[in-house]
């Protein structure tokens, strides 16, 4: 018997949702509902310098006003610190302490192995994992065969200097803890997937299936992101926003109440209609 589909949306609370993050939320919600699966919400709040206190309530309000109901409580990465550290311990001798500063590594396209054999103390330093492996290939439900095997991964960080787990480590551990077996997320994370697949191999964790949906870029080609202050979603225009996002996902929905539009879209959902490719150009603002 195939296991029950468990999907999730995992925003970083660094700002309100914009068109691109709403598209990811809608795609993962539709895919979960079309598979009669559950859809969990996890707030990825470990990147403490980027977390903005007002972002989380704004994200929840946008999901609610667009009819994107989640199952169960809101989960938080910051509630899983023990699990993260347990996984880091499990990686054992693969990890080494690294004292390099960002500035020292600036301009390098890969970590040169500076601290690999220095035997630095773990306290007060970041921990990197000896990667030195080809990026694992995988089949993506939107992007098809993803083969980055010409890239040898460089030693990446699993624990930051401040003691928190790094993004790739935390996501692997948290998805496992939540039973997530289907990940639908933005194609800007494709490269991280290689690191996450390696971590799963080492931690003996079964990988989920992946679908990386294109990220929305401005006409200039710049990715919409919270970082560059992309226009926040205006919840008063929820049906219009939903129509815009659905159309980018290959579905021309008649304008109606959001619940009706979503119910229609679940019936019509076909991930093969989502444009392949890592970006969708041309939307600098929301349709009005
Ligand atoms: N928190 C990440 C972000 O907002 C997404 C994590 C994931 O989907 O794996 O970009």
Short mmCIF file of C-alpha atoms and ligand atoms in Angstrom, two decimals:
data_model
loop_
_atom_site.label_atom_id
_atom_site.label_comp_id
_atom_site.label_asym_id
_atom_site.label_seq_id
_atom_site.Cartn_x
_atom_site.Cartn_y
_atom_site.Cartn_z
CA UNK A 1 0.00 0.00 0.00
CA UNK A 2 1.36 3.43 -0.84
CA UNK A 3 1.77 5.54 2.28
CA UNK A 4 -0.54 8.45 2.81
CA UNK A 5 0.71 11.61 1.11
CA UNK A 6 2.12 14.15 3.58
CA UNK A 7 3.12 17.50 2.13
CA UNK A 8 4.04 20.81 3.71
CA UNK A 9 4.65 24.49 3.20
CA UNK A 10 7.68 25.80 5.08
CA UNK A 11 8.07 29.56 4.82
CA UNK A 12 10.88 31.46 6.50
CA UNK A 13 9.20 34.26 8.49
CA UNK A 14 11.42 36.98 7.11
CA UNK A 15 8.57 38.97 5.56
CA UNK A 16 5.03 38.64 4.22
CA UNK A 17 4.24 36.27 1.35
CA UNK A 18 4.73 37.64 -2.18
CA UNK A 19 3.44 36.28 -5.46
CA UNK A 20 6.24 33.70 -5.73
CA UNK A 21 5.78 32.27 -2.25
CA UNK A 22 1.99 32.22 -2.70
CA UNK A 23 2.53 30.21 -5.89
CA UNK A 24 4.60 27.66 -3.97
CA UNK A 25 1.98 27.46 -1.24
CA UNK A 26 -0.86 26.96 -3.74
CA UNK A 27 1.07 24.34 -5.73
CA UNK A 28 1.93 22.29 -2.65
CA UNK A 29 -1.60 22.63 -1.23
CA UNK A 30 -3.21 21.52 -4.51
CA UNK A 31 -0.84 18.62 -4.94
CA UNK A 32 -1.54 17.40 -1.38
CA UNK A 33 -5.31 17.80 -1.70
CA UNK A 34 -5.41 16.17 -5.16
CA UNK A 35 -3.65 13.16 -3.56
CA UNK A 36 -6.10 13.17 -0.61
CA UNK A 37 -3.07 13.89 1.53
CA UNK A 38 -2.38 16.15 4.44
CA UNK A 39 -0.74 19.54 4.17
CA UNK A 40 1.31 20.74 7.09
CA UNK A 41 2.57 24.20 7.86
CA UNK A 42 6.03 24.66 9.29
CA UNK A 43 7.57 28.00 10.13
CA UNK A 44 11.29 27.82 9.32
CA UNK A 45 12.37 30.20 12.04
CA UNK A 46 15.99 29.20 12.62
CA UNK A 47 17.54 31.88 10.45
CA UNK A 48 17.26 34.20 13.44
CA UNK A 49 18.89 37.32 11.94
CA UNK A 50 16.29 37.28 9.14
CA UNK A 51 13.22 36.48 11.25
CA UNK A 52 10.79 39.39 11.60
CA UNK A 53 8.28 39.07 14.45
CA UNK A 54 5.39 40.46 12.40
CA UNK A 55 5.98 38.08 9.47
CA UNK A 56 4.46 34.93 10.92
CA UNK A 57 0.98 36.36 11.66
CA UNK A 58 1.02 38.03 8.23
CA UNK A 59 1.84 34.71 6.52
CA UNK A 60 -0.91 32.87 8.41
CA UNK A 61 -3.44 35.59 7.55
CA UNK A 62 -2.55 35.37 3.85
CA UNK A 63 -2.88 31.59 3.80
CA UNK A 64 -6.23 31.80 5.58
CA UNK A 65 -7.65 34.51 3.35
CA UNK A 66 -6.66 32.48 0.27
CA UNK A 67 -8.44 29.36 1.57
CA UNK A 68 -5.21 27.42 2.13
CA UNK A 69 -6.15 25.51 5.27
CA UNK A 70 -3.41 23.46 6.89
CA UNK A 71 -3.76 20.31 8.94
CA UNK A 72 -2.89 20.22 12.63
CA UNK A 73 -0.92 22.80 14.57
CA UNK A 74 1.64 25.22 13.18
CA UNK A 75 5.06 23.56 13.51
CA UNK A 76 8.28 25.44 14.15
CA UNK A 77 11.88 24.51 13.45
CA UNK A 78 12.94 26.18 16.69
CA UNK A 79 11.02 23.48 18.60
CA UNK A 80 13.23 20.75 17.19
CA UNK A 81 16.68 21.81 18.39
CA UNK A 82 17.34 18.53 20.19
CA UNK A 83 16.53 16.50 17.12
CA UNK A 84 18.82 18.70 15.02
CA UNK A 85 21.68 18.17 17.42
CA UNK A 86 20.98 14.44 17.57
CA UNK A 87 21.35 14.24 13.79
CA UNK A 88 24.56 16.25 13.91
CA UNK A 89 25.94 13.80 16.50
CA UNK A 90 24.93 10.95 14.22
CA UNK A 91 27.06 12.46 11.45
CA UNK A 92 29.99 11.96 13.86
CA UNK A 93 33.45 12.17 12.36
CA UNK A 94 32.13 13.49 9.08
CA UNK A 95 31.83 16.86 10.82
CA UNK A 96 34.70 19.20 11.57
CA UNK A 97 34.85 22.59 13.22
CA UNK A 98 35.50 25.54 10.94
CA UNK A 99 36.58 28.98 12.04
CA UNK A 100 36.57 30.66 8.62
CA UNK A 101 34.65 33.88 8.44
CA UNK A 102 32.34 34.80 5.62
CA UNK A 103 34.78 37.47 4.62
CA UNK A 104 37.65 34.99 4.38
CA UNK A 105 35.61 32.83 2.02
CA UNK A 106 34.24 35.68 -0.07
CA UNK A 107 34.74 35.27 -3.79
CA UNK A 108 35.49 31.52 -3.61
CA UNK A 109 33.05 29.28 -5.43
CA UNK A 110 33.73 26.41 -3.07
CA UNK A 111 35.05 25.85 0.42
CA UNK A 112 38.78 25.19 0.05
CA UNK A 113 39.03 22.79 2.99
CA UNK A 114 40.93 25.27 5.16
CA UNK A 115 39.87 23.86 8.56
CA UNK A 116 39.38 20.21 7.62
CA UNK A 117 42.43 18.98 9.47
CA UNK A 118 42.97 21.77 11.96
CA UNK A 119 41.19 20.03 14.83
CA UNK A 120 39.56 23.26 16.07
CA UNK A 121 37.26 23.11 19.11
CA UNK A 122 33.58 22.75 18.28
CA UNK A 123 32.53 25.46 20.71
CA UNK A 124 32.34 28.86 19.10
CA UNK A 125 32.94 27.51 15.60
CA UNK A 126 30.66 26.36 12.82
CA UNK A 127 30.52 22.66 11.94
CA UNK A 128 30.95 21.57 8.37
CA UNK A 129 30.47 18.12 6.94
CA UNK A 130 33.07 16.50 4.69
CA UNK A 131 31.08 16.29 1.49
CA UNK A 132 33.48 15.48 -1.34
CA UNK A 133 30.85 13.59 -3.26
CA UNK A 134 29.13 14.07 -6.56
CA UNK A 135 25.73 15.72 -6.19
CA UNK A 136 23.19 12.86 -6.15
CA UNK A 137 20.92 12.72 -9.21
CA UNK A 138 17.15 12.57 -8.70
CA UNK A 139 13.91 12.68 -10.62
CA UNK A 140 11.86 15.79 -10.02
CA UNK A 141 8.13 15.76 -10.76
CA UNK A 142 8.32 19.16 -12.46
CA UNK A 143 11.93 19.52 -13.62
CA UNK A 144 12.40 15.90 -14.76
CA UNK A 145 15.84 14.29 -14.40
CA UNK A 146 18.06 16.51 -12.31
CA UNK A 147 21.66 15.54 -12.70
CA UNK A 148 24.25 17.79 -11.16
CA UNK A 149 26.84 15.01 -11.02
CA UNK A 150 29.43 17.19 -12.72
CA UNK A 151 29.41 19.19 -9.49
CA UNK A 152 31.34 17.89 -6.55
CA UNK A 153 29.75 19.33 -3.46
CA UNK A 154 32.04 21.22 -1.16
CA UNK A 155 32.04 20.77 2.61
CA UNK A 156 28.86 22.50 3.75
CA UNK A 157 27.76 23.84 7.11
CA UNK A 158 25.50 21.69 9.26
CA UNK A 159 25.71 23.78 12.42
CA UNK A 160 26.24 27.50 12.47
CA UNK A 161 28.64 29.27 14.77
CA UNK A 162 25.67 30.36 16.94
CA UNK A 163 24.82 26.70 17.58
CA UNK A 164 21.69 26.45 15.42
CA UNK A 165 21.44 23.82 12.70
CA UNK A 166 21.95 25.02 9.14
CA UNK A 167 19.03 25.15 6.71
CA UNK A 168 19.77 21.85 4.85
CA UNK A 169 20.24 19.85 8.06
CA UNK A 170 17.16 21.29 9.78
CA UNK A 171 14.90 20.65 6.79
CA UNK A 172 15.97 17.01 6.51
CA UNK A 173 15.40 16.40 10.23
CA UNK A 174 12.11 18.31 10.42
CA UNK A 175 10.59 16.75 7.31
CA UNK A 176 11.44 13.32 8.73
CA UNK A 177 9.94 14.19 12.15
CA UNK A 178 6.72 15.36 10.49
CA UNK A 179 6.49 12.32 8.19
CA UNK A 180 6.70 14.53 5.10
CA UNK A 181 7.08 12.34 2.02
CA UNK A 182 6.27 14.84 -0.74
CA UNK A 183 8.07 18.15 -1.05
CA UNK A 184 6.76 20.82 -3.42
CA UNK A 185 8.89 23.95 -3.18
CA UNK A 186 10.59 26.65 -5.19
CA UNK A 187 13.22 25.81 -7.80
CA UNK A 188 15.63 28.22 -6.09
CA UNK A 189 16.20 25.35 -3.64
CA UNK A 190 17.19 22.78 -6.29
CA UNK A 191 20.86 23.08 -5.41
CA UNK A 192 20.15 22.56 -1.72
CA UNK A 193 18.38 19.35 -2.62
CA UNK A 194 21.73 17.79 -3.53
CA UNK A 195 23.08 18.53 -0.04
CA UNK A 196 19.88 17.31 1.56
CA UNK A 197 19.97 14.04 -0.39
CA UNK A 198 23.53 13.45 0.81
CA UNK A 199 22.52 14.13 4.41
CA UNK A 200 19.62 11.69 4.03
CA UNK A 201 21.96 9.05 2.70
CA UNK A 202 24.31 9.47 5.68
CA UNK A 203 21.48 9.61 8.21
CA UNK A 204 19.69 6.66 6.62
CA UNK A 205 16.55 8.67 5.95
CA UNK A 206 14.31 7.78 2.99
CA UNK A 207 14.14 10.75 0.58
CA UNK A 208 10.75 12.32 -0.20
CA UNK A 209 9.60 12.86 -3.78
CA UNK A 210 10.40 16.35 -5.01
CA UNK A 211 8.60 18.83 -7.23
CA UNK A 212 10.44 22.12 -7.68
CA UNK A 213 8.08 24.73 -9.09
CA UNK A 214 9.48 27.73 -10.96
CA UNK A 215 10.18 30.87 -9.00
CA UNK A 216 8.49 34.05 -10.12
CA UNK A 217 10.90 36.65 -11.39
CA UNK A 218 10.45 40.28 -12.31
CA UNK A 219 10.62 41.31 -15.94
CA UNK A 220 14.28 42.16 -15.23
CA UNK A 221 14.94 38.52 -14.28
CA UNK A 222 15.39 39.23 -10.56
CA UNK A 223 13.69 36.68 -8.32
CA UNK A 224 10.84 38.02 -6.23
CA UNK A 225 11.99 37.63 -2.67
CA UNK A 226 11.30 38.96 0.76
CA UNK A 227 14.88 40.11 0.73
CA UNK A 228 14.35 42.50 -2.17
CA UNK A 229 11.03 43.61 -0.73
CA UNK A 230 8.78 42.11 -3.39
CA UNK A 231 5.22 43.46 -3.20
CA UNK A 232 3.39 41.73 -0.36
CA UNK A 233 0.17 39.93 -1.20
CA UNK A 234 -2.88 42.10 -0.57
CA UNK A 235 -5.40 39.78 1.11
CA UNK A 236 -8.35 41.94 0.00
CA UNK A 237 -7.73 40.71 -3.55
CA UNK A 238 -7.56 37.02 -2.68
CA UNK A 239 -9.65 35.66 -5.63
CA UNK A 240 -7.64 37.75 -8.10
CA UNK A 241 -4.34 36.70 -6.56
CA UNK A 242 -5.43 33.09 -6.71
CA UNK A 243 -6.46 33.42 -10.37
CA UNK A 244 -3.03 34.88 -11.19
CA UNK A 245 -1.18 32.09 -9.40
CA UNK A 246 -3.37 29.35 -10.86
CA UNK A 247 -2.83 30.73 -14.34
CA UNK A 248 0.95 30.62 -13.79
CA UNK A 249 0.48 26.98 -12.76
CA UNK A 250 -1.37 26.21 -15.98
CA UNK A 251 -4.99 26.50 -14.73
CA UNK A 252 -7.40 29.19 -15.97
CA UNK A 253 -9.83 29.40 -13.07
CA UNK A 254 -13.09 31.35 -13.29
CA UNK A 255 -13.13 34.12 -10.66
CA UNK A 256 -15.26 33.15 -7.69
CA UNK A 257 -14.90 32.74 -3.95
CA UNK A 258 -11.52 31.30 -3.05
CA UNK A 259 -12.99 28.04 -1.68
CA UNK A 260 -14.87 27.44 -4.93
CA UNK A 261 -11.82 28.26 -7.04
CA UNK A 262 -9.63 25.92 -5.00
CA UNK A 263 -12.17 23.08 -5.13
CA UNK A 264 -12.26 23.46 -8.92
CA UNK A 265 -8.46 23.57 -9.10
CA UNK A 266 -8.06 20.38 -7.02
CA UNK A 267 -10.19 18.56 -9.61
CA UNK A 268 -8.18 20.03 -12.49
CA UNK A 269 -4.72 19.78 -10.93
CA UNK A 270 -2.14 18.18 -13.16
CA UNK A 271 1.46 18.80 -12.19
CA UNK A 272 2.52 18.12 -15.79
CA UNK A 273 0.95 21.47 -16.72
CA UNK A 274 3.26 23.41 -14.43
CA UNK A 275 5.85 25.03 -16.68
CA UNK A 276 9.20 23.27 -16.51
CA UNK A 277 12.15 25.51 -15.93
CA UNK A 278 13.33 27.28 -12.89
CA UNK A 279 11.74 30.68 -13.39
CA UNK A 280 8.60 32.32 -14.70
CA UNK A 281 9.22 35.79 -16.02
CA UNK A 282 7.23 38.91 -16.37
CA UNK A 283 5.27 39.43 -13.19
CA UNK A 284 6.54 42.43 -11.35
CA UNK A 285 3.23 43.17 -9.67
CA UNK A 286 0.01 41.39 -8.84
CA UNK A 287 -2.90 41.48 -11.23
CA UNK A 288 -5.52 44.03 -10.23
N1 LIG B 1 12.14 27.89 4.46
C1 LIG B 1 12.56 27.80 3.09
C2 LIG B 1 12.20 29.10 2.36
O1 LIG B 1 11.35 29.85 2.81
C3 LIG B 1 11.90 26.66 2.35
C4 LIG B 1 12.30 25.34 2.89
C5 LIG B 1 11.83 24.18 2.04
O2 LIG B 1 10.77 24.26 1.43
O3 LIG B 1 12.50 23.17 2.06
O4 LIG B 1 12.80 29.37 1.34
#
